[in-house]
PDB file of C-alpha atoms in Angstrom:
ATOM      1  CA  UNK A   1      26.570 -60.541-227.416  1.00  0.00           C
ATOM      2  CA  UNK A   2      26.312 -59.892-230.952  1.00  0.00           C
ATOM      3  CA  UNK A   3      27.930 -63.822-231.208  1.00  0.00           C
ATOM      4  CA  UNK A   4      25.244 -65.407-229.892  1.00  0.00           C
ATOM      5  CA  UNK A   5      23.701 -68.237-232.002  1.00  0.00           C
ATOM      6  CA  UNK A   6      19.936 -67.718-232.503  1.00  0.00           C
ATOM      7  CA  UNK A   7      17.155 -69.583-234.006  1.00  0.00           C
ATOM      8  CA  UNK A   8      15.283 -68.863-237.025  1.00  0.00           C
ATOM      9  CA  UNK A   9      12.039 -70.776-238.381  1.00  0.00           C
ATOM     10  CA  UNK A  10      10.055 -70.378-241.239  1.00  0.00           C
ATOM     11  CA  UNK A  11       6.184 -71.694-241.503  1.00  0.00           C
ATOM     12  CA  UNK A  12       6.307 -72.507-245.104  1.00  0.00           C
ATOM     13  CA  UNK A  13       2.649 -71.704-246.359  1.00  0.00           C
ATOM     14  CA  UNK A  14       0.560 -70.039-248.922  1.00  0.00           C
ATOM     15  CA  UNK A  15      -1.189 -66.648-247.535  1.00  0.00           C
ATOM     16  CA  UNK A  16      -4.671 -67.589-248.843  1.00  0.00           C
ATOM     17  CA  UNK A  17      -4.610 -71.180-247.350  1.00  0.00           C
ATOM     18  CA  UNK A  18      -3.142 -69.977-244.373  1.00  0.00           C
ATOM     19  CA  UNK A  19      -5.765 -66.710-243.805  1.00  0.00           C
ATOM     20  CA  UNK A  20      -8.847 -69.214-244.637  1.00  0.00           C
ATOM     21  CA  UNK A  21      -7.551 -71.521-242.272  1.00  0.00           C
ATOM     22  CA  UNK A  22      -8.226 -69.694-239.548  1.00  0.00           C
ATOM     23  CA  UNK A  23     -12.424 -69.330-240.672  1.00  0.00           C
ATOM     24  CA  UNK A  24     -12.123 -73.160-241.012  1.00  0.00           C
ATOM     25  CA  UNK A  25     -11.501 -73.209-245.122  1.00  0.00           C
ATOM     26  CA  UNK A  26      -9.286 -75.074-247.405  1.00  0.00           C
ATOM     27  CA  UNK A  27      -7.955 -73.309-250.066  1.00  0.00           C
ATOM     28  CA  UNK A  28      -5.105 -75.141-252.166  1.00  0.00           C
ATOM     29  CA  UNK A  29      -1.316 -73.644-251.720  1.00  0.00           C
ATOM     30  CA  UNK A  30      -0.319 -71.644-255.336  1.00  0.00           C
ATOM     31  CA  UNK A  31       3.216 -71.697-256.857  1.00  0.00           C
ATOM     32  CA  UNK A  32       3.949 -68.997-254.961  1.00  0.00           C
ATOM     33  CA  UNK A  33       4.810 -71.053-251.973  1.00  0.00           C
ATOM     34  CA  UNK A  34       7.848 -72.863-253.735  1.00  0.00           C
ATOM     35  CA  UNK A  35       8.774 -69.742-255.825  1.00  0.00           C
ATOM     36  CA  UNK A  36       8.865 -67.664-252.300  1.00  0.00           C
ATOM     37  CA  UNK A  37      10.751 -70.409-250.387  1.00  0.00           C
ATOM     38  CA  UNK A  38      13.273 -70.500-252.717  1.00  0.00           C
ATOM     39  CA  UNK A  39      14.328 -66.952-252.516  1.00  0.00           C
ATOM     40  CA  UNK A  40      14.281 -67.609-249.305  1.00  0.00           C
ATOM     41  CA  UNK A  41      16.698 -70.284-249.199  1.00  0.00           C
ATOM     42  CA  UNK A  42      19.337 -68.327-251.263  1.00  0.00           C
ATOM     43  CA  UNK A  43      19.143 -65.470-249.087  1.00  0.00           C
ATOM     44  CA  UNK A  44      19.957 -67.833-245.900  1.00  0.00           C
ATOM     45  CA  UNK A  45      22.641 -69.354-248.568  1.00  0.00           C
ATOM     46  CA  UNK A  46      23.773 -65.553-248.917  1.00  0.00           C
ATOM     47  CA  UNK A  47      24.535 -64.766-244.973  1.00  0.00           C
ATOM     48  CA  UNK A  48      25.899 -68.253-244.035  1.00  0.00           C
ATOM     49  CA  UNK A  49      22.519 -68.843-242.005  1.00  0.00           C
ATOM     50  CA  UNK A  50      20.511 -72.258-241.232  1.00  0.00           C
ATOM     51  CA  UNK A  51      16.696 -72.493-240.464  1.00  0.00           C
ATOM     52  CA  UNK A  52      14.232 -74.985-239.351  1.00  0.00           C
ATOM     53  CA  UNK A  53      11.189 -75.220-241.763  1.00  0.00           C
ATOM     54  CA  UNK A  54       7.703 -76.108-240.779  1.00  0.00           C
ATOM     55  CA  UNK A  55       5.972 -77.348-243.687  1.00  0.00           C
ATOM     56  CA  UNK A  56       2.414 -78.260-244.391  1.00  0.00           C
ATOM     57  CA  UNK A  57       1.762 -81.666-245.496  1.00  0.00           C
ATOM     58  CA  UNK A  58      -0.501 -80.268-248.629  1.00  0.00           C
ATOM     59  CA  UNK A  59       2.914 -78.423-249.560  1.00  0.00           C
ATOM     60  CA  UNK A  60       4.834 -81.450-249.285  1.00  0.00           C
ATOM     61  CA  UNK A  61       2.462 -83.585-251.617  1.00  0.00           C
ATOM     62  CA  UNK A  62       2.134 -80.448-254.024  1.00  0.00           C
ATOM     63  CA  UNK A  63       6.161 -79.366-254.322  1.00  0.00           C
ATOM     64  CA  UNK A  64       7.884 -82.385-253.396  1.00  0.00           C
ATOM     65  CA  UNK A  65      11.197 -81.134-254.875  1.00  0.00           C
ATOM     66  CA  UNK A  66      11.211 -78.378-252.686  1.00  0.00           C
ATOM     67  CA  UNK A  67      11.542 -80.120-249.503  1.00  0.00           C
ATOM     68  CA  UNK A  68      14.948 -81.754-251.531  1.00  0.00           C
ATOM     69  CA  UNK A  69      16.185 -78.271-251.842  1.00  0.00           C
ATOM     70  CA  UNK A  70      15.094 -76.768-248.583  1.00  0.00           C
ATOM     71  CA  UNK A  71      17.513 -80.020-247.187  1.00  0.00           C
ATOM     72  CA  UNK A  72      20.082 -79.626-249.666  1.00  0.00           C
ATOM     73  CA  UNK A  73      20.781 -76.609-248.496  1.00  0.00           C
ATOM     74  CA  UNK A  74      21.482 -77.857-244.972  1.00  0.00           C
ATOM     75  CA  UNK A  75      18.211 -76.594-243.124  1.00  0.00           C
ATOM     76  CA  UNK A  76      16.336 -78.387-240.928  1.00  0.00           C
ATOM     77  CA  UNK A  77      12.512 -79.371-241.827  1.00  0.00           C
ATOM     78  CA  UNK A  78       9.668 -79.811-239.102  1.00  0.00           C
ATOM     79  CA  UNK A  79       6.037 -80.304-239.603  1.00  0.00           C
ATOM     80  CA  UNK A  80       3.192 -77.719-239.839  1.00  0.00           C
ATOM     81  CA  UNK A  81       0.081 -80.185-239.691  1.00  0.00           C
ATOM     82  CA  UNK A  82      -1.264 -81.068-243.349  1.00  0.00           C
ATOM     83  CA  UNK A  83      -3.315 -78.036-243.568  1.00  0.00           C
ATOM     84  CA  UNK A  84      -3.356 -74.564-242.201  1.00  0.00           C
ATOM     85  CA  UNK A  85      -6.458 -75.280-240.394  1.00  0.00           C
ATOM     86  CA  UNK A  86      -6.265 -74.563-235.857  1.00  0.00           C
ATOM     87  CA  UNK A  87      -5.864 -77.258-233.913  1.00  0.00           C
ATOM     88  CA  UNK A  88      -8.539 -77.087-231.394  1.00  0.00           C
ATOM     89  CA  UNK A  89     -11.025 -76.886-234.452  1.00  0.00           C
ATOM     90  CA  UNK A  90      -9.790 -80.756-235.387  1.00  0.00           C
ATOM     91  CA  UNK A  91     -11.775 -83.603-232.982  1.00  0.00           C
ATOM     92  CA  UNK A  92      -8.461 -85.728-231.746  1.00  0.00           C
ATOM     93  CA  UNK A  93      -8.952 -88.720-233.093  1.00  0.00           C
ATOM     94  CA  UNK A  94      -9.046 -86.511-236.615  1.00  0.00           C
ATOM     95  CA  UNK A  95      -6.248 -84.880-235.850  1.00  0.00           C
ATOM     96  CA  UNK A  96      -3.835 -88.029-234.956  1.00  0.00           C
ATOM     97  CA  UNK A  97      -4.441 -88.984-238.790  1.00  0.00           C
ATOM     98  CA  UNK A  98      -3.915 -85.374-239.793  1.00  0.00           C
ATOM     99  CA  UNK A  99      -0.838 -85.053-238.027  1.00  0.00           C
ATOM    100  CA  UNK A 100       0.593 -88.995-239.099  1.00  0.00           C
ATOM    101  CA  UNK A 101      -0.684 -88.104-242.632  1.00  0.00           C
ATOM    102  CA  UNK A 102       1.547 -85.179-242.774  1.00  0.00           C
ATOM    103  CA  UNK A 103       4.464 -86.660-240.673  1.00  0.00           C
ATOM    104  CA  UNK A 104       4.920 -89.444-243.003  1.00  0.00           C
ATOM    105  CA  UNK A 105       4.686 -87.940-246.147  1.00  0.00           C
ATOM    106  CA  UNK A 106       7.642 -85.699-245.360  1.00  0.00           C
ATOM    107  CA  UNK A 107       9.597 -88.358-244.230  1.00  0.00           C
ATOM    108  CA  UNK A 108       8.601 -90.596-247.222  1.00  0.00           C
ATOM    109  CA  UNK A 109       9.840 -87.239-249.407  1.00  0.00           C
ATOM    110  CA  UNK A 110      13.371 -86.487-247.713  1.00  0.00           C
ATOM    111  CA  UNK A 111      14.275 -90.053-246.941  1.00  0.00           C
ATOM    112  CA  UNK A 112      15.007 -89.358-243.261  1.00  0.00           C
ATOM    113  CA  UNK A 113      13.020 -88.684-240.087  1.00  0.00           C
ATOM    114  CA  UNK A 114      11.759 -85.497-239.127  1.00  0.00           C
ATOM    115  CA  UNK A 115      11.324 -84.677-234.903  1.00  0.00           C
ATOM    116  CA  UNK A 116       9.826 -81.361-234.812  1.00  0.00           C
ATOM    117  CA  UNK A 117       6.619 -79.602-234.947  1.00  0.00           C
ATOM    118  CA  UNK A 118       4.794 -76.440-235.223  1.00  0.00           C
ATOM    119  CA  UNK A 119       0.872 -75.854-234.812  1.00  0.00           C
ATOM    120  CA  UNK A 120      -0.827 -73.376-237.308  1.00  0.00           C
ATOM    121  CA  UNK A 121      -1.272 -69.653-236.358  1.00  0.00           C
ATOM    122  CA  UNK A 122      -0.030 -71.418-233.066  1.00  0.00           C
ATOM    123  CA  UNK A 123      -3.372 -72.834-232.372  1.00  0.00           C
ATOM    124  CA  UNK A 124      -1.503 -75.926-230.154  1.00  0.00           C
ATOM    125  CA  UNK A 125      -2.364 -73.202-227.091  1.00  0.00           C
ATOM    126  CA  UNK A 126      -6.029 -73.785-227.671  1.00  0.00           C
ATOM    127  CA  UNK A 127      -5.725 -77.681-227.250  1.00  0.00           C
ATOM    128  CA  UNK A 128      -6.159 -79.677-224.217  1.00  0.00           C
ATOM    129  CA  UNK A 129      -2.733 -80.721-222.651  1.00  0.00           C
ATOM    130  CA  UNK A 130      -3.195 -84.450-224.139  1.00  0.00           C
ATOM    131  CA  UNK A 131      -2.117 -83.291-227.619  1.00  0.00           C
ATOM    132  CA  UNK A 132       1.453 -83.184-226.479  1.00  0.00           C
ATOM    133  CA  UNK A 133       1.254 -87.189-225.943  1.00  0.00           C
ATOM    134  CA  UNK A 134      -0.092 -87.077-228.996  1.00  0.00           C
ATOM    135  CA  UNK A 135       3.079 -85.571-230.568  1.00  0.00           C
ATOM    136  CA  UNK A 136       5.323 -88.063-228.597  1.00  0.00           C
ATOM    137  CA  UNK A 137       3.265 -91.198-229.686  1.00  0.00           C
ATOM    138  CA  UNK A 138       3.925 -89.657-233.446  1.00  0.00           C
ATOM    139  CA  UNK A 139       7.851 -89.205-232.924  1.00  0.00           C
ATOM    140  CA  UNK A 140       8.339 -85.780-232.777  1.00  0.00           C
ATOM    141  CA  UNK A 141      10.851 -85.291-229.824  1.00  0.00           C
ATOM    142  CA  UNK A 142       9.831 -81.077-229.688  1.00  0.00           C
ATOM    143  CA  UNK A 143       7.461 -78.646-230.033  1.00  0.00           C
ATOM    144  CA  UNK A 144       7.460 -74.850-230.969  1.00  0.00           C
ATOM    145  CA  UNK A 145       4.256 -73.888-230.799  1.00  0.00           C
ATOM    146  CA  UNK A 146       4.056 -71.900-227.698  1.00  0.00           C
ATOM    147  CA  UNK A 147       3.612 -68.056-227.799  1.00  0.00           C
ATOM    148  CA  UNK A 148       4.735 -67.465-223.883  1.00  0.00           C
ATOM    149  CA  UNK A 149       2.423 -63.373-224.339  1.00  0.00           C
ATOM    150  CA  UNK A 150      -1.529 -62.785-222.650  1.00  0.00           C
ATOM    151  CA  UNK A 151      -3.022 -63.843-226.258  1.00  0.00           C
ATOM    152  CA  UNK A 152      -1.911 -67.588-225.640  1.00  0.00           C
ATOM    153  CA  UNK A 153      -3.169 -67.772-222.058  1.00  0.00           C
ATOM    154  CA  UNK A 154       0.819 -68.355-221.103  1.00  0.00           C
ATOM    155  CA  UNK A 155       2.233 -65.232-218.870  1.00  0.00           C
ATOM    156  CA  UNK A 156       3.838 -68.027-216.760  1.00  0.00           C
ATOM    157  CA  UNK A 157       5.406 -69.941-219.222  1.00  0.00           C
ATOM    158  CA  UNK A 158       9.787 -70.134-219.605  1.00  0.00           C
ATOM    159  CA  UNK A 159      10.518 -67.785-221.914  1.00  0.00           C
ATOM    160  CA  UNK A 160      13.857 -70.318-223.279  1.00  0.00           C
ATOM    161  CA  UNK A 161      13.273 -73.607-224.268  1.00  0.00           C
ATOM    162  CA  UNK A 162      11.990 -75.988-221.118  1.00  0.00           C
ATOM    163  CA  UNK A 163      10.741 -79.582-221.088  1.00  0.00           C
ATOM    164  CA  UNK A 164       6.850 -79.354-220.731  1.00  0.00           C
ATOM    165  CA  UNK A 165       5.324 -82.371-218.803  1.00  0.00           C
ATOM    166  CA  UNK A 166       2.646 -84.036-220.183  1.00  0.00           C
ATOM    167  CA  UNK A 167      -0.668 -85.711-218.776  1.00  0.00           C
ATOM    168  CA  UNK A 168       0.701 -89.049-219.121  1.00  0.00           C
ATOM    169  CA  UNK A 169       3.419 -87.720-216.953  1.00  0.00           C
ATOM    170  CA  UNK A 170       6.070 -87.813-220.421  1.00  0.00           C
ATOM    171  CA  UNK A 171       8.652 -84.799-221.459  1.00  0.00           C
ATOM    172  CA  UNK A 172       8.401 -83.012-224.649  1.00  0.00           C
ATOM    173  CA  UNK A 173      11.233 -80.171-225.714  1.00  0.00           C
ATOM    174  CA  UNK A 174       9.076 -77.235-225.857  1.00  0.00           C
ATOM    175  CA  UNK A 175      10.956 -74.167-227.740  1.00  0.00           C
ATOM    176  CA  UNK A 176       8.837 -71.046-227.450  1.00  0.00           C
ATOM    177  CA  UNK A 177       8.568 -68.110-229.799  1.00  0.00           C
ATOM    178  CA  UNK A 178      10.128 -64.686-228.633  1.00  0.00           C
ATOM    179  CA  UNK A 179       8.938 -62.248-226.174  1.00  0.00           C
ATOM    180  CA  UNK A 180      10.372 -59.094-225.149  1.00  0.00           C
ATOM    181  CA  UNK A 181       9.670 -59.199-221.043  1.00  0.00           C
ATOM    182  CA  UNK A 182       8.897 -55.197-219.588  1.00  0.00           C
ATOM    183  CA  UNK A 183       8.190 -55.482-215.550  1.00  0.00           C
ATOM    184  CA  UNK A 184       6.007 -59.007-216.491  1.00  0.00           C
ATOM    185  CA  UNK A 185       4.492 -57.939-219.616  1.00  0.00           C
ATOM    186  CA  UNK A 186       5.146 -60.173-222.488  1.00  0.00           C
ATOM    187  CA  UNK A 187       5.500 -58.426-225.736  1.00  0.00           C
ATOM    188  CA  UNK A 188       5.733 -60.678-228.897  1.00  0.00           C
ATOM    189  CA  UNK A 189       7.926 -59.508-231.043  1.00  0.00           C
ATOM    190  CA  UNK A 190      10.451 -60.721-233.842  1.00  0.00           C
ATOM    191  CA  UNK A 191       8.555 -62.593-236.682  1.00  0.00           C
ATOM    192  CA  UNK A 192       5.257 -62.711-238.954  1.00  0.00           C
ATOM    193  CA  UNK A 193       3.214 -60.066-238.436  1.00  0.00           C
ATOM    194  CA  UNK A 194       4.902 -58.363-235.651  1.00  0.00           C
ATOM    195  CA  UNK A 195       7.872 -57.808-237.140  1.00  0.00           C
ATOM    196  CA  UNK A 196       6.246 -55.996-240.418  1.00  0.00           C
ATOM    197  CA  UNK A 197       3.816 -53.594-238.164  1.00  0.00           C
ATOM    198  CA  UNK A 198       6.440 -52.331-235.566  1.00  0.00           C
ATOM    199  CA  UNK A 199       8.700 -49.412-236.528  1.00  0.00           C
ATOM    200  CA  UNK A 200      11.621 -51.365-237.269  1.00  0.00           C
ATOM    201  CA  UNK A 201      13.952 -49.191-234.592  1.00  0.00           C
ATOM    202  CA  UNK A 202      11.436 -51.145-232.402  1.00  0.00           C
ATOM    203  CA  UNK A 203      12.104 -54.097-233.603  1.00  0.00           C
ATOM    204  CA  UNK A 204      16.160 -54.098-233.492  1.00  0.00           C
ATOM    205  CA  UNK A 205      15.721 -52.953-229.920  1.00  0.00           C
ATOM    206  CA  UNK A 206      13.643 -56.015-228.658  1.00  0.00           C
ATOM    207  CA  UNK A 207      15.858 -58.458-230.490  1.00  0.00           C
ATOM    208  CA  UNK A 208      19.149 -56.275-228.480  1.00  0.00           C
ATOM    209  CA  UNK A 209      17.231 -56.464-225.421  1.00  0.00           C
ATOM    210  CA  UNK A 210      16.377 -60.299-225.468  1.00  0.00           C
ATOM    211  CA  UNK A 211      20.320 -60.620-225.667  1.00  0.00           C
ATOM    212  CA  UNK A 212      21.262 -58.328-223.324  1.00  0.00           C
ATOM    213  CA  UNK A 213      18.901 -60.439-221.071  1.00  0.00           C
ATOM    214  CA  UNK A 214      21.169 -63.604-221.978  1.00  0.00           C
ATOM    215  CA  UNK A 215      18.960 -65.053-223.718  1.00  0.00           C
ATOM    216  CA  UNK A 216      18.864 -66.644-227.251  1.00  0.00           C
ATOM    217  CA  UNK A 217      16.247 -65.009-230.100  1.00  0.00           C
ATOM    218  CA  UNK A 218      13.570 -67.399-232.134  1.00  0.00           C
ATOM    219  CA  UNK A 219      12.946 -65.694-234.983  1.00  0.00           C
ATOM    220  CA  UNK A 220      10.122 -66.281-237.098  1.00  0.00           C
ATOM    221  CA  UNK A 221       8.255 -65.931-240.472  1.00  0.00           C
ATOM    222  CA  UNK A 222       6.932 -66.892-243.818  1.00  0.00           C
ATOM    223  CA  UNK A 223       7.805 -66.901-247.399  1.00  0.00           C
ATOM    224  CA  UNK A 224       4.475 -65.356-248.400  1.00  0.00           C
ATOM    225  CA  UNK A 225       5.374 -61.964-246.681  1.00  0.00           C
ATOM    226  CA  UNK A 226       7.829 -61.631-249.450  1.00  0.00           C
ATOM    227  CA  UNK A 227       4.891 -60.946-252.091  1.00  0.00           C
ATOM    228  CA  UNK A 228       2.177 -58.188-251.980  1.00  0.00           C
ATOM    229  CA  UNK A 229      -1.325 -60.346-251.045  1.00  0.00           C
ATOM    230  CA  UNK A 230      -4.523 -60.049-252.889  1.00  0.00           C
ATOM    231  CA  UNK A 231      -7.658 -59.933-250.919  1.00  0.00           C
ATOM    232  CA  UNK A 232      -9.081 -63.671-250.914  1.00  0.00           C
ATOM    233  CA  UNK A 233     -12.419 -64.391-250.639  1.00  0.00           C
ATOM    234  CA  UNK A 234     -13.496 -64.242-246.782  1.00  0.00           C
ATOM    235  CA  UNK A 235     -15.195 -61.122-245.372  1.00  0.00           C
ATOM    236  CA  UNK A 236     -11.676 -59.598-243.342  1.00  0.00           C
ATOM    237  CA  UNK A 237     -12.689 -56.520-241.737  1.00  0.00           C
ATOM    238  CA  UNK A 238     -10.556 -53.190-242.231  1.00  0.00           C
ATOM    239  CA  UNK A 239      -7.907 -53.739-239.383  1.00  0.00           C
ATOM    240  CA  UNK A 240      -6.843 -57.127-240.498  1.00  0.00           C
ATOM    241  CA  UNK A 241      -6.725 -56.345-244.047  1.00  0.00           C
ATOM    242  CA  UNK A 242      -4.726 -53.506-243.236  1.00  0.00           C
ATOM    243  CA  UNK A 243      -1.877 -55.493-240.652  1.00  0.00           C
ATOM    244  CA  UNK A 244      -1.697 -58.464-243.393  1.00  0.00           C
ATOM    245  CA  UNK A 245      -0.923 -56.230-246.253  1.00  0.00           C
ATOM    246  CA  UNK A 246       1.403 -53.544-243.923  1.00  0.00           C
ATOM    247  CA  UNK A 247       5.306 -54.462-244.245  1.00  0.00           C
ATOM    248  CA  UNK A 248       5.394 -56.525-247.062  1.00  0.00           C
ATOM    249  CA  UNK A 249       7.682 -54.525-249.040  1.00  0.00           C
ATOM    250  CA  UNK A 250      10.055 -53.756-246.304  1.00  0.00           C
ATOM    251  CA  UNK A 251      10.678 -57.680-245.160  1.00  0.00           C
ATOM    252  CA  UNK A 252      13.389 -58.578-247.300  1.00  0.00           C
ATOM    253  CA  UNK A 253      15.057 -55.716-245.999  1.00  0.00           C
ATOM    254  CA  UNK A 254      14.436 -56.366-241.779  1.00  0.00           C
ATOM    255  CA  UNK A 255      15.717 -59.597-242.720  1.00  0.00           C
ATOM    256  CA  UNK A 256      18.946 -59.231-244.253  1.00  0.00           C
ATOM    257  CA  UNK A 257      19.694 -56.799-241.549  1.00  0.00           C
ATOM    258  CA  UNK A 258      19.490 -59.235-238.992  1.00  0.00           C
ATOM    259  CA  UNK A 259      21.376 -61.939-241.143  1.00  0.00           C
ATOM    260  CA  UNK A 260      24.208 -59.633-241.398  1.00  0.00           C
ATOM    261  CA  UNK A 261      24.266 -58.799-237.566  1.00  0.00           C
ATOM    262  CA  UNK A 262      23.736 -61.965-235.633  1.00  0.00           C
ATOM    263  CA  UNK A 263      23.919 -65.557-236.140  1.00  0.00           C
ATOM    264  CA  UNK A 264      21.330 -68.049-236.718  1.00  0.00           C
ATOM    265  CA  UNK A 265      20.657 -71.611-236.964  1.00  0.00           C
ATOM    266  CA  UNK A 266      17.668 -74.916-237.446  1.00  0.00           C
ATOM    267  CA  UNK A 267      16.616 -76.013-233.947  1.00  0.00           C
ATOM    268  CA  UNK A 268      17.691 -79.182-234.387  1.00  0.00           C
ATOM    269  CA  UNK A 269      21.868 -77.823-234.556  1.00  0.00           C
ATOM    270  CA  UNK A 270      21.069 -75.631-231.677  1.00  0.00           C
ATOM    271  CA  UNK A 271      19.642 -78.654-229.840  1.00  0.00           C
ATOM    272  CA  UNK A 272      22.782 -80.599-230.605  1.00  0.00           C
ATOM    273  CA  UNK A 273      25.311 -77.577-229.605  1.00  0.00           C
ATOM    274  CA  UNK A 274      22.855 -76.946-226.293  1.00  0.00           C
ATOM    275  CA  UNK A 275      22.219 -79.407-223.484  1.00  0.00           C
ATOM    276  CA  UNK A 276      18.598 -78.393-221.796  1.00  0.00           C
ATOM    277  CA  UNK A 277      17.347 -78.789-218.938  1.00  0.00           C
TER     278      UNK A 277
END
């Protein structure tokens, strides 16, 4: 059980232009983004572990070098959109340029192509169906964007990774995030937020369960939640101050633990090691 090769992704952001992205703001990624990532990367180097990083197109054109070294280092990189702003809050025709924009500055960086994707604050969900087209007419060959928990309007959705048909009657790899499943409730679980708010006991049972179940973890998070946050200037009410800040100085440690314990790799090795169907 414990052998089992899980995935782990990272949405490579800055906390301030990631929180204002959700009111619809812009706010400029900081040198804490490459500083964080980079610690990052040498803990993965530490435990022998791989990850797939989804990384915003602003980052890219800000901290080129640190896409060399997030490849150097044998991880995978995917796209995040060019800024942290929701989907659904981008007209289509917008968002195809967006989306390119990003796509081929990336590519332009690391000198090779890059197939996967990730929506902001997993905002895909919120989109009409045509936007996976959209992905395939842009060359990304999957998506993990999908949250399969009550939030996301999903309860039916595969909880491994599944080929989602589009409108146009095309296949895109879809690999959703982790639930744990109790009698048809979806609990997320096992990255971002989540992960820092639950007692942690919690935590190493869902990830135990999900195994037990036969099925393969994807793990989640973000460099930022390695640094305490600052309030930035949007009106966040008490609640969501509070779950942003909570955990912060606990995630190195929830994350080494689970480094040391199980395996993980980039989507893109597990999708070579993996036939789906």
């Amino acid at each position: 059980m414990e052998n089992k090769e899980n995935i782990l992704t990272v949405d490579v952001e800055d906390w301030k232009s990631a929180i204002s992205g959700i009111y619809g703001k812009i706010l400029p990624s900081s040198e804490n983004v490459y500083k964080n990532t980079i610690e990052l990367l040498l803990i993965l180097n530490d435990y022998n572990s791989k990850a797939t990083f989804f990384i915003l197109g602003e980052v890219a054109e800000k901290f080129p070098s640190l896409l060399k070294e997030v490849i150097k280092s044998g991880n995978e990189i995917g796209c995040h959109s060019y800024y942290h702003l929701e989907l659904n809050k981008i007209p289509l025709n917008e968002l195809k340029e967006n989306l390119k924009k990003a796509k081929d500055l990336i590519e332009q960086i690391i000198g090779r192509k890059i197939i996967g994707f990730r929506a902001p604050n997993f905002s895909l969900m919120k989109c009409k169906p045509d936007v996976f087209d959209l992905l395939l007419d842009l060359g990304f060959k999957y998506d993990s964007s999908l949250f399969p928990y009550k939030k996301y309007n999903s309860f039916k959705m595969p909880l491994e990774p599944f080929f989602y048909k589009t409108p146009q009657g095309r296949k895109i790899l879809e690999v959703p995030l982790s639930v744990f499943s109790f009698f048809g409730l979806k609990i997320p679980c096992l990255g971002g937020a989540f992960l820092r708010n639950y007692p942690f006991f919690l935590s190493k049972y869902f990830f135990n369960k999900i195994l037990i179940e036969g099925r393969r973890v994807v793990f989640y998070l973000h460099p930022h939640e390695f640094e305490n946050i600052n309030s930035v200037n949007l009106k966040l009410n008490f609640l969501r101050k509070y779950f942003e800040k909570k955990g912060r100085k606990k995630i190195k440690n929830y994350l080494t633990y689970f480094l040391n314990k199980y395996k993980f790799n980039s989507i893109d090795d597990f999708l070579k090691n993996n036939s789906i169907n």
